[in-house]
Coordinates of C-alpha atoms in Angstrom, one line a residue:
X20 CA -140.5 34.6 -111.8
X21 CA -139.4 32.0 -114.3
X22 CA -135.9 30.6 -114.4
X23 CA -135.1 32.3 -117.6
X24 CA -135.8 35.7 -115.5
X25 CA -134.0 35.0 -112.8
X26 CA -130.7 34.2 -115.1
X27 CA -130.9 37.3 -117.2
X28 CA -131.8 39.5 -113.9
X29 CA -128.2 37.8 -112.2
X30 CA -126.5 38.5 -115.4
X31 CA -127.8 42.4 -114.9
X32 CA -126.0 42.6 -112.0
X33 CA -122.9 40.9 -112.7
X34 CA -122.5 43.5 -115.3
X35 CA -123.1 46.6 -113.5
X36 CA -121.3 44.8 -110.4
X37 CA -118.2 43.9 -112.8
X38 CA -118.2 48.1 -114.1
X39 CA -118.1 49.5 -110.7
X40 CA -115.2 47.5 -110.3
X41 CA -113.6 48.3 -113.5
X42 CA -115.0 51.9 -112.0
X43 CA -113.5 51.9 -108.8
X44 CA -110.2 50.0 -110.2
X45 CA -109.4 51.9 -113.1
X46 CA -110.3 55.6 -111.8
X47 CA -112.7 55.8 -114.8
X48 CA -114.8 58.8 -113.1
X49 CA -111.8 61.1 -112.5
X50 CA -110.5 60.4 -115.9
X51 CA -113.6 61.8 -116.9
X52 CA -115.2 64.3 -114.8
X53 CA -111.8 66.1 -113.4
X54 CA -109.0 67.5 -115.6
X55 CA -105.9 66.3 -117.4
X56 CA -102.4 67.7 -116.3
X57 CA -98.8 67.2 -117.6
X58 CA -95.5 67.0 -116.1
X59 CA -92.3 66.8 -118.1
X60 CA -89.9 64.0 -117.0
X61 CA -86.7 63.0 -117.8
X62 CA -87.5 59.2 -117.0
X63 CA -90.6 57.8 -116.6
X64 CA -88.9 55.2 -114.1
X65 CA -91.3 52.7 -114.7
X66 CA -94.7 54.4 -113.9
X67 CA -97.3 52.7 -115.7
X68 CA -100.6 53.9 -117.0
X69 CA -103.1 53.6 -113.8
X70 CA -100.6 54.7 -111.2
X71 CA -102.3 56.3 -108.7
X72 CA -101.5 60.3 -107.7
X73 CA -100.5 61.3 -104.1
X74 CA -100.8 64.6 -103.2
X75 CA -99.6 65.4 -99.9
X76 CA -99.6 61.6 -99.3
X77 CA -103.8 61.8 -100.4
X78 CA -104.9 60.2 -103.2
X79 CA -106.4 62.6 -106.3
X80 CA -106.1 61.0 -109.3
X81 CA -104.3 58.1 -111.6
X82 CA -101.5 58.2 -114.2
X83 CA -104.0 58.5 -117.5
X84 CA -101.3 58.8 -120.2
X85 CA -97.4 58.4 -120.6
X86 CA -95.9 59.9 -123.8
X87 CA -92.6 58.7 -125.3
X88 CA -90.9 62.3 -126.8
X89 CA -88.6 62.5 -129.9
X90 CA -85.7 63.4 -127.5
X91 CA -86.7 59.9 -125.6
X92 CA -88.0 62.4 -122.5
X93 CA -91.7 61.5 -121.4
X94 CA -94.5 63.6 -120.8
X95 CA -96.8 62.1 -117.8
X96 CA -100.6 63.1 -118.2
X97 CA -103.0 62.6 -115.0
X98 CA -106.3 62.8 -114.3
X99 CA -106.8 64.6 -111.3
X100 CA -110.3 65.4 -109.2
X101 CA -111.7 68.8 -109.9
X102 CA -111.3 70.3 -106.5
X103 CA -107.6 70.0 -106.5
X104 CA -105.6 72.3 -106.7
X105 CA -101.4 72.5 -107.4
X106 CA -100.0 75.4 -106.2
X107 CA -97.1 76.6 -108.4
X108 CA -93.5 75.5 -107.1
X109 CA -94.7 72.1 -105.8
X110 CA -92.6 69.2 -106.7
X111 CA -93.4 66.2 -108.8
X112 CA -91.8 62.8 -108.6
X113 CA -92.2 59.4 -109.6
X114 CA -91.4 57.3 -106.6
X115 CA -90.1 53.5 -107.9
X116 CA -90.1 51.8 -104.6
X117 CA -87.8 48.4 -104.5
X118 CA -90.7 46.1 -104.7
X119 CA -94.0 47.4 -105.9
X120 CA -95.7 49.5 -108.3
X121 CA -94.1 53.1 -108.6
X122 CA -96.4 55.8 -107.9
X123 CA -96.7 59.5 -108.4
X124 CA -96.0 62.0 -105.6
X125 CA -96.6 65.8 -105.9
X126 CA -95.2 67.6 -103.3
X127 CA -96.7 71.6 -102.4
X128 CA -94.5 74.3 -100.9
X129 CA -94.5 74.5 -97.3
X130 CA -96.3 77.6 -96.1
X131 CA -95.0 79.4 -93.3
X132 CA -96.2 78.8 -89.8
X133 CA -98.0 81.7 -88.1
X134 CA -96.9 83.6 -85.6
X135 CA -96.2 81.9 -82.1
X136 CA -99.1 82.6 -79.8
X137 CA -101.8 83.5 -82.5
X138 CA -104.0 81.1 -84.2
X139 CA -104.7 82.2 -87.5
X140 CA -106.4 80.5 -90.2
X141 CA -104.3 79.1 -93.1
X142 CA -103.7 81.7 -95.6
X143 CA -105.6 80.6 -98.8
X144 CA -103.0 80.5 -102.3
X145 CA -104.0 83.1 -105.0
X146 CA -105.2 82.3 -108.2
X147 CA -102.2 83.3 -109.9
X148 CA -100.1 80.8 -108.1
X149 CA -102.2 77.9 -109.1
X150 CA -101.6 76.4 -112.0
X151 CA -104.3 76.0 -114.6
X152 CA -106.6 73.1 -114.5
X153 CA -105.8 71.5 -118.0
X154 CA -103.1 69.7 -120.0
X155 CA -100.3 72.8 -121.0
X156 CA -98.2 72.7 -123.8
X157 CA -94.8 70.9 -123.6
X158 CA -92.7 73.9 -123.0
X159 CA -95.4 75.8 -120.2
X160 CA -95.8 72.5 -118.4
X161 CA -93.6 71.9 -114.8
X162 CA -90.6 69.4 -114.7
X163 CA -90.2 66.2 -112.3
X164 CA -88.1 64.6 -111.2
X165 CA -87.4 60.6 -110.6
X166 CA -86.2 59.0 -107.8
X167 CA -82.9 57.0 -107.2
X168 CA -83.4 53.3 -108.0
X169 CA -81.4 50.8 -106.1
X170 CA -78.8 50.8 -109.1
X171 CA -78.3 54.6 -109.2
X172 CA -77.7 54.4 -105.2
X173 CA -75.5 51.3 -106.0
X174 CA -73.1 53.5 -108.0
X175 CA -73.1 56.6 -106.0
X176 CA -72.0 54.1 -103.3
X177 CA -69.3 52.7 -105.6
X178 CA -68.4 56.4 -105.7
X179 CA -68.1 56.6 -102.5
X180 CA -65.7 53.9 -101.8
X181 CA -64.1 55.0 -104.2
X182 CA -63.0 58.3 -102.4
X183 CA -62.6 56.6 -99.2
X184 CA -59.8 54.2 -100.3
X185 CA -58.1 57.2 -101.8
X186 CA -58.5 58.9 -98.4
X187 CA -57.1 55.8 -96.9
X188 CA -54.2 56.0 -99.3
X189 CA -53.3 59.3 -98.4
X190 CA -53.9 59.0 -94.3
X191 CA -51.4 55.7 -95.1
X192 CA -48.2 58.0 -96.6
X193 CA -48.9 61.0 -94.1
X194 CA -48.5 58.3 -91.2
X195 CA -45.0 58.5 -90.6
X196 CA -44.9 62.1 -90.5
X197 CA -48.1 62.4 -88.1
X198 CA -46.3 59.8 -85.8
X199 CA -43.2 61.7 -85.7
X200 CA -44.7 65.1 -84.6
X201 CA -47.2 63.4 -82.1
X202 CA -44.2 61.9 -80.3
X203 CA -42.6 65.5 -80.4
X204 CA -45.6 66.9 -78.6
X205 CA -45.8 64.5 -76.1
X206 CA -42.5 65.1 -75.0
X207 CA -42.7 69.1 -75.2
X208 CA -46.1 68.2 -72.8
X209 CA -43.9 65.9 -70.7
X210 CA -41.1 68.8 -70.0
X211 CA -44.0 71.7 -69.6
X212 CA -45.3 69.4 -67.2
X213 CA -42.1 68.9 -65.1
X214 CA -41.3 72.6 -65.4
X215 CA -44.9 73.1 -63.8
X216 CA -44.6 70.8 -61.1
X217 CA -41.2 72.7 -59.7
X218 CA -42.7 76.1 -59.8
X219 CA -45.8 74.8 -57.7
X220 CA -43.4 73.4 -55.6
X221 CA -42.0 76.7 -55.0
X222 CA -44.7 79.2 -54.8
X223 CA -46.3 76.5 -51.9
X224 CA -42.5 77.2 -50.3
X225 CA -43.2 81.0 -50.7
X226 CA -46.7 81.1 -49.6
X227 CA -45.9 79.0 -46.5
X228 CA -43.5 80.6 -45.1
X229 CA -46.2 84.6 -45.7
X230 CA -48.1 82.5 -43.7
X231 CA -45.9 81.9 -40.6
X232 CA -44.6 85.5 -40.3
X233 CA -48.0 86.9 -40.6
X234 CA -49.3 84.3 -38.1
X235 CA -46.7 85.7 -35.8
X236 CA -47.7 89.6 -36.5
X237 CA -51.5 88.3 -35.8
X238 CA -50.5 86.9 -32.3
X239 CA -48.8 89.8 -31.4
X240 CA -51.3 92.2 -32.4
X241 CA -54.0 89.9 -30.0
X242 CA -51.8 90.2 -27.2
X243 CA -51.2 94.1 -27.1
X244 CA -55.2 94.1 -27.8
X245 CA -55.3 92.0 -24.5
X246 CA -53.6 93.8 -22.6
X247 CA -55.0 97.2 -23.5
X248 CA -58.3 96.2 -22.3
X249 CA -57.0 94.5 -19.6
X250 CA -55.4 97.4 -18.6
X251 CA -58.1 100.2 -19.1
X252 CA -60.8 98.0 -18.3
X253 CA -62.3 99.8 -15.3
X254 CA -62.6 102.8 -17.7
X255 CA -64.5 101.2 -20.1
X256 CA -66.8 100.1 -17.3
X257 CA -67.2 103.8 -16.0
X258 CA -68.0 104.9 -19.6
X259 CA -70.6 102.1 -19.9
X260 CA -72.4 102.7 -16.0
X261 CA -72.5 106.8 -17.3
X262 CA -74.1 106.3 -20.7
X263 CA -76.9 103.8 -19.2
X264 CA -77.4 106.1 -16.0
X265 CA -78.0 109.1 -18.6
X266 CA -80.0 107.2 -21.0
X267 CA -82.0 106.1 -18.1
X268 CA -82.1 110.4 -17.0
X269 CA -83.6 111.3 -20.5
X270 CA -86.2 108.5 -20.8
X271 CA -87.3 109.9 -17.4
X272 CA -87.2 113.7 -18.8
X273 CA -88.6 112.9 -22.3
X274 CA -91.8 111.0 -20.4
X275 CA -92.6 113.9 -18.0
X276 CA -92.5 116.1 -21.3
X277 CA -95.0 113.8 -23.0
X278 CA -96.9 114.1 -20.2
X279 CA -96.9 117.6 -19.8
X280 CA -97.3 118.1 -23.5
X281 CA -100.5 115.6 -23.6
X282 CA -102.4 116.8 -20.6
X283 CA -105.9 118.8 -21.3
X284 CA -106.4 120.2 -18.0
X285 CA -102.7 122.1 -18.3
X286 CA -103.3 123.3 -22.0
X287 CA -106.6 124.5 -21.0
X288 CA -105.6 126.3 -17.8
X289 CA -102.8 127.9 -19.9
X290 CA -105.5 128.9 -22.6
X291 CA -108.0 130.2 -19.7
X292 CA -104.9 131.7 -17.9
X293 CA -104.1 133.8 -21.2
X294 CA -107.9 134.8 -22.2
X295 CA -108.2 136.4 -18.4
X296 CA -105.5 138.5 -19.3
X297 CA -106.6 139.5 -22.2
X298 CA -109.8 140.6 -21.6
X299 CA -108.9 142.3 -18.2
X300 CA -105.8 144.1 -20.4
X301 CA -108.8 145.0 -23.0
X302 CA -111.5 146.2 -20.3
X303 CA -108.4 148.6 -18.7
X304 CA -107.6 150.1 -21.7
X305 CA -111.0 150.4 -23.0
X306 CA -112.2 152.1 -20.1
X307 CA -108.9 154.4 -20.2
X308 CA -110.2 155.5 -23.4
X309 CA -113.6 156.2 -22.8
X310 CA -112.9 158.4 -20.2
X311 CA -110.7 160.1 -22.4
X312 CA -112.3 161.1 -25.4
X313 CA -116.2 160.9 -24.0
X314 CA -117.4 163.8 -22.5
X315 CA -121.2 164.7 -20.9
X316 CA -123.3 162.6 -19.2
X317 CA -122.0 160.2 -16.8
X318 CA -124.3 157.7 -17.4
X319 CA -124.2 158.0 -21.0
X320 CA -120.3 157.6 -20.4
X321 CA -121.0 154.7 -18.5
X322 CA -123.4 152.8 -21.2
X323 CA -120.8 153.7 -24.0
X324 CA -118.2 151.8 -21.8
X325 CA -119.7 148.9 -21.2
X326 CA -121.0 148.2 -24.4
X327 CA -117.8 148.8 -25.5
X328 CA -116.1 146.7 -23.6
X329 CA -118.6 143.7 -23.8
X330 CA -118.0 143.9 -27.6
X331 CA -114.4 143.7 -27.4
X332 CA -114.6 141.2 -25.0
X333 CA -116.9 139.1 -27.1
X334 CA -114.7 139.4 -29.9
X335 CA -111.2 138.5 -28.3
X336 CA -113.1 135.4 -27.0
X337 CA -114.3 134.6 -30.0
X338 CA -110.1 135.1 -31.5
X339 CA -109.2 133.2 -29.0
X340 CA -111.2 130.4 -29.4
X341 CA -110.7 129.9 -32.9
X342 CA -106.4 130.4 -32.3
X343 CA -107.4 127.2 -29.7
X344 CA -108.8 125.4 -32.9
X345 CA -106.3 126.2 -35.5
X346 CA -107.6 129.5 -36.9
X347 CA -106.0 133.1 -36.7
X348 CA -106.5 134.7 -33.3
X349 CA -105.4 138.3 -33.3
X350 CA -105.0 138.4 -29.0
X351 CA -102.3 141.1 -27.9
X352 CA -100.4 139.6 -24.8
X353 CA -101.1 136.0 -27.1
X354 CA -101.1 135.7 -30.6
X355 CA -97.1 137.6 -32.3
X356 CA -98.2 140.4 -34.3
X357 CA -101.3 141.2 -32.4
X358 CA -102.6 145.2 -32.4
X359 CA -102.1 146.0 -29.2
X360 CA -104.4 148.5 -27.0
X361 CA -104.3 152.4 -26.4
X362 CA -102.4 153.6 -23.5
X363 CA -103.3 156.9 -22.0
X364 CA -101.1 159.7 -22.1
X365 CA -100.7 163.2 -21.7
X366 CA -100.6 165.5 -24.1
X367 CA -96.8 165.6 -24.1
X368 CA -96.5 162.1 -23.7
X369 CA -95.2 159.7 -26.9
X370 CA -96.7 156.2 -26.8
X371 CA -94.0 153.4 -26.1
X372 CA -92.3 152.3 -28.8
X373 CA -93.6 148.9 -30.5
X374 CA -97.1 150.3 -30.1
X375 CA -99.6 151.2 -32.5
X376 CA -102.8 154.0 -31.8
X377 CA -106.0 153.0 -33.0
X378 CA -108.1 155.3 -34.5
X379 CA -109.8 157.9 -31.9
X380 CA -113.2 157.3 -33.0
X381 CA -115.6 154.5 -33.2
X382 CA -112.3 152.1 -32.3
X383 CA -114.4 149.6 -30.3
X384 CA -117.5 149.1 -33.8
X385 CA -114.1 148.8 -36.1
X386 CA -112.4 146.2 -33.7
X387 CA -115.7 144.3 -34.0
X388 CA -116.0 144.6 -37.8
X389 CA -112.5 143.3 -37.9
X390 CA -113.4 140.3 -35.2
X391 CA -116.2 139.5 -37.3
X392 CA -114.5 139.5 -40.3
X393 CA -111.7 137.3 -39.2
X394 CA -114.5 134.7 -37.6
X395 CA -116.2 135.0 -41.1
X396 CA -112.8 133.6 -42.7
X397 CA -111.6 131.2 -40.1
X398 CA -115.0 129.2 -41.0
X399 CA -115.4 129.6 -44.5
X400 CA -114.0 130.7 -47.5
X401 CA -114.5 131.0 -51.3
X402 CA -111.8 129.8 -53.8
X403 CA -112.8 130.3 -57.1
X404 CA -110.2 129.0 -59.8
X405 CA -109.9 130.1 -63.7
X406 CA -107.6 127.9 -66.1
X407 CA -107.0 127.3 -69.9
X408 CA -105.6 124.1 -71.2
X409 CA -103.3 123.6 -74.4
X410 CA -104.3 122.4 -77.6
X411 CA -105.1 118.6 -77.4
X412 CA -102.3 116.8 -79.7
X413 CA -103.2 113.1 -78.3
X414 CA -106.3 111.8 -77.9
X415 CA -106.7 109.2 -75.0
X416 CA -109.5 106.9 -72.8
X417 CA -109.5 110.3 -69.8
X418 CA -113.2 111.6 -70.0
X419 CA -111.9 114.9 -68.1
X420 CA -109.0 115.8 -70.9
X421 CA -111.4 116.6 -74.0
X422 CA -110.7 118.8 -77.1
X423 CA -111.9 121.9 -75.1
X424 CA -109.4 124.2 -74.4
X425 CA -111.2 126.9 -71.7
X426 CA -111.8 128.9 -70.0
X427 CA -113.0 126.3 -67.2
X428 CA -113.8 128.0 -64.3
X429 CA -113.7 125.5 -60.9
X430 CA -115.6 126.4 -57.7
X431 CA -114.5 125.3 -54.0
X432 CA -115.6 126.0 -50.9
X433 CA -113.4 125.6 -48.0
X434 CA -114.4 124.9 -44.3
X435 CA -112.3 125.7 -41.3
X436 CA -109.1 126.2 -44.0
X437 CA -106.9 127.5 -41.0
X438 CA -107.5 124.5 -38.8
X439 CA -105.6 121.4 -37.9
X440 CA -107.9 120.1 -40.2
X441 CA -110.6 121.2 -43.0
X442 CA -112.8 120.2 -45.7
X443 CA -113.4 121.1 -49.0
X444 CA -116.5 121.0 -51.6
X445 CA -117.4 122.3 -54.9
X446 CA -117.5 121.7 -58.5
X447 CA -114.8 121.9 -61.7
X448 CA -115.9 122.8 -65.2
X449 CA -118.7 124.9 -64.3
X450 CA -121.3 125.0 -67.4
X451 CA -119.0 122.3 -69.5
X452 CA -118.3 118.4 -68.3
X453 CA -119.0 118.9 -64.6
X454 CA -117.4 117.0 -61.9
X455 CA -117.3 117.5 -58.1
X456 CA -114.8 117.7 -55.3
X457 CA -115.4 116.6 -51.5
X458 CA -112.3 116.1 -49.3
X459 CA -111.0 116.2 -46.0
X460 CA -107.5 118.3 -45.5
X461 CA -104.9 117.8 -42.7
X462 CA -102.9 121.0 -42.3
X463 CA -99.9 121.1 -40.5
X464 CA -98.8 124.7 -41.2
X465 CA -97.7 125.8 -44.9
X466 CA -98.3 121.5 -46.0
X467 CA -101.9 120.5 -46.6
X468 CA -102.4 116.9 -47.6
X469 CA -105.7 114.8 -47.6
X470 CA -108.3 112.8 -50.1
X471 CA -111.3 111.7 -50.7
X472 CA -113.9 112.7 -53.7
X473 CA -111.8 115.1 -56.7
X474 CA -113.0 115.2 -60.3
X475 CA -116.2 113.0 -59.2
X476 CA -113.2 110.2 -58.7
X477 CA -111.5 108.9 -55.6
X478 CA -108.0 110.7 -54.9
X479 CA -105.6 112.1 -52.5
X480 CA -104.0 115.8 -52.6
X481 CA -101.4 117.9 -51.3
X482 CA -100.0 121.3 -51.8
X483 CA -97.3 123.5 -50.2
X484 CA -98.8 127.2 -49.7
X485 CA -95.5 129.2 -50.0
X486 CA -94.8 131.9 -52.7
X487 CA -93.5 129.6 -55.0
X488 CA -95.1 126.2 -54.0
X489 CA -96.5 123.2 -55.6
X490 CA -99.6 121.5 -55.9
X491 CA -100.2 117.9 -56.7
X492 CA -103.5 115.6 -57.5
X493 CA -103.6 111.6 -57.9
X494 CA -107.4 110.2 -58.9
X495 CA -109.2 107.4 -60.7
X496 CA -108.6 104.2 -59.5
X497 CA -109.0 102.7 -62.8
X498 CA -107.1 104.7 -64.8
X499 CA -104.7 106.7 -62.3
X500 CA -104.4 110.2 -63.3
X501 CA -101.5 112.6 -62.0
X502 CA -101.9 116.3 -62.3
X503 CA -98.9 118.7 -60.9
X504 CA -99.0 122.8 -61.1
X505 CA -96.5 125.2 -59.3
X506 CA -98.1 128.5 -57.5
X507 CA -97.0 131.4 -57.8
X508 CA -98.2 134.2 -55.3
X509 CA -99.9 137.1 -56.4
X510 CA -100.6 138.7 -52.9
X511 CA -103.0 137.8 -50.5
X512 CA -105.6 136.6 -52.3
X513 CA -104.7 135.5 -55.8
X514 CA -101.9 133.4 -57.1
X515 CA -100.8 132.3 -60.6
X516 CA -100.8 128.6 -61.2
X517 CA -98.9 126.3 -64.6
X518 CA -98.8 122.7 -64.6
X519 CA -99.8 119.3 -66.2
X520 CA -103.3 116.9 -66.1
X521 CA -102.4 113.5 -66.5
X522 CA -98.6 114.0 -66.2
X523 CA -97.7 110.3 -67.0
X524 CA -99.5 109.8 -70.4
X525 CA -99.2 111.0 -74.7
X526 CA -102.6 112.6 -73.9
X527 CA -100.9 115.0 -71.1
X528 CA -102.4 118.6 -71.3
X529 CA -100.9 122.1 -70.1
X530 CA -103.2 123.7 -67.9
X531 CA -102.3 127.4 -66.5
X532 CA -104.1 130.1 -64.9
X533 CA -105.7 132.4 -61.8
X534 CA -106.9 131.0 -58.9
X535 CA -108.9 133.8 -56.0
X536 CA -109.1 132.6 -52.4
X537 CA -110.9 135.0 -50.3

């Protein structure tokens, strides 16, 4: 490359090298490519053409234009970048530092913070609180403001010395007057003071001396309390060696009791004691009967009373047993309320009083019917439970408490439900949303509590079986769920039943109904 070459190439780039400069310097691309904006100013405070534009202390432009109004205001134009954008109500100001250039400042409104706890994304401005991207007229355009220069701070602090040598002034004429009354309430403090101190004095004369005579009543009260005890001393000893000699007298009593109470070869001595009885009473009066009210053959009397009898024995053993368990045992001589036998008597002859005659025929095949039947319901029975719910008026997350209303028809069976303790299984909602019940039930007479498996969910139960009693269900452990009815007898083998599923909770639902147990 020749040397002429070479010096036109390097004077290429000093060109190009010297506009990016001028580029760079003079914010020639924003004054350009963005848009032109005025702000009215009182003052332009010095700003000259080329300042550069802070917004929120970033640069976004330069100062492109300052116009001198008729009414010797000024009208600022800048050149801002294209993706700026000034919310309406921010401030402007020309900022004249005390050395340096001054600059522009614009100054947004401060948004609210979000809520504490929460972190939300900034809330973008809307379009109609932005102003326009171009120069406005005069009248439409925002106003600034300049700031105080050292001079303007110099006479507002001339002001300001001003006011406090008049205060000065003032403070200097009231003195006398101030001195005067301080000195006045010094000495009113001074007496109050002294009046003080003497009625200390004196209450701490009065209190001492409530001390010394109620020391005195204290000492004599201790002595009489001395010498009462001194005195009846030997009493309180007596009192003491009785109570721990009786004390020691029912530990001794309440132990043999607990033994008595907890040994199985007693109870079941006193349980084979009473069957013995039982039957032989049954054979006796049986037999009596028989002989009665057979006539014929003697050995067809004889058949017909021990077939008889061994059926009535069989089924007062099997009564028996199943009182021994918990269940209802119908033994006369046992069990209160107990039907008790025949006793012969003459044809002029009234039975005693208390006792009831069976029936004169077939009295042994209906006394086994009976048995039967009562064994039948000792082990097992049905309870078979009809209900209708209100209209649903809260809906909720419990899969059992839809919008049906009913009928829902629940089936139980219940095993041993007259001893110490029983079981139940079945299923609720028959043909609809189906869930299933298997618990265990301690009974201690009319109270039945247990748990285990209800509405497919772990839970516990209890209910009190009286004519007006009270039923009560806890389940889920998730979500736990409280149901409550009251019972309302309806003889022996139905009872009326009104109450609430999910008792705790908006979504709560009346439930009422039948329920058969047979």
């Amino acid at each position: 490359m020749s040397r002429q070459a070479q010096l036109g190439l390097f004077a290429v780039f000093a060109v190009l090298l010297l506009f990016g400069i001028f580029y760079v310097i003079t914010d020639y691309g924003t004054r350009h490519s963005g848009y032109r904006f005025g702000v009215h100013f009182a003052s332009a405070a010095g700003l000259p053409t080329g300042a550069q534009v802070f917004f929120s202390g970033v640069t976004v432009g330069t100062v492109d234009q300052i116009k001198l109004l008729p009414d010797n205001t000024v009208d600022v134009v800048m050149a801002l970048q294209n993706d700026i954008n000034i919310p309406k109500g921010s401030r402007f100001m020309i900022q004249a530092p005390i050395t340096g250039t001054p600059n522009m400042i614009i100054f947004p409104p401060v948004q609210p913070p979000p809520p504490p706890g929460t972190s939300a994304p900034p809330t973008p401005i809307p379009a109609d609180m932005i102003w326009p991207k171009r120069e406005l007229p005069l009248s439409d355009q925002p106003v600034g403001s300049s700031a105080p220069t050292f001079a303007d701070m110099m006479a507002e602090g001339q002001g300001e010395v001003k006011r406090l040598d008049d205060m000065l002034s003032t403070l200097q004429k009231r003195e006398p007057v101030l001195l005067s009354q301080l000195s006045t309430t010094m000495s009113n403090i001074e007496s109050m003071t002294s009046q003080m101190k003497g009625s200390i004095s004196e209450l701490t004369g009065t209190m001492d001396q409530t001390m010394q005579v109620a020391g005195g009543h204290i000492e004599n009260m201790t002595a009489t309390l001395d010498t009462t005890l001194n005195r009846n001393q030997y009493r309180i000893d007596s009192m003491l060696t009785s109570l721990d000699q009786t004390a020691v007298a029912l530990n001794k009593s309440m132990d043999a009791l607990q033994s008595m109470a907890t040994d199985p070869r007693l109870k079941g001595n006193l349980i084979d004691t009473t069957a013995n009885i039982r039957m032989l009473t049954g054979n006796i009066a049986t037999l009596t009967g028989d002989l009665r009210n057979i006539s014929g053959n003697p050995q067809t009397q004889a058949q017909l009373r021990d077939t008889v009898a061994n059926l009535d024995a069989t089924m007062q053993k099997a009564d028996s047993l199943l009182g021994t368990l918990g269940g209802r045992s119908h033994v006369y001589g046992v069990d209160a309320g107990a039907t008790p036998y025949p006793v012969p008597k003459g044809p002029n002859q009234l039975p005693p009083p208390g006792t009831q005659t069976p029936p004169p025929n077939g009295s042994g095949v209906a006394s086994l019917k009976r048995g039967l039947g009562n064994i039948v319901s000792n082990l097992v029975q049905v309870q078979l439970r009809l209900s209708y719910l209100s209209k649903q008026t809260a809906t909720g997350p419990n899969p059992l408490l839809t919008g049906d209303q009913g009928p829902q028809a629940d089936f139980n069976a219940l095993l041993l439900p007259h001893g110490p303790v029983s079981a139940m299984i079945g299923a609720n909602d028959i043909g609809g949303k189906t869930t299933y019940n298997l618990a265990g039930m301690k009974n201690a007479g009319l109270l039945h509590a247990g748990g285990g498996v209800l509405y497919s969910q772990l839970g516990v139960m209890a209910s009190l079986d009286t004519p007006v009693g009270f039923e009560t269900r806890v389940y889920n452990l998730r979500r736990p769920t409280l149901d409550v009815y009251g019972n309302f007898a309806l003889g022996k083998f139905g009872k009326a039943f009104v109450g609430q599923r999910d008792l705790t909770r908006p979504q709560r639902r009346t439930v009422y109904g039948l329920q058969l147990q047979f």
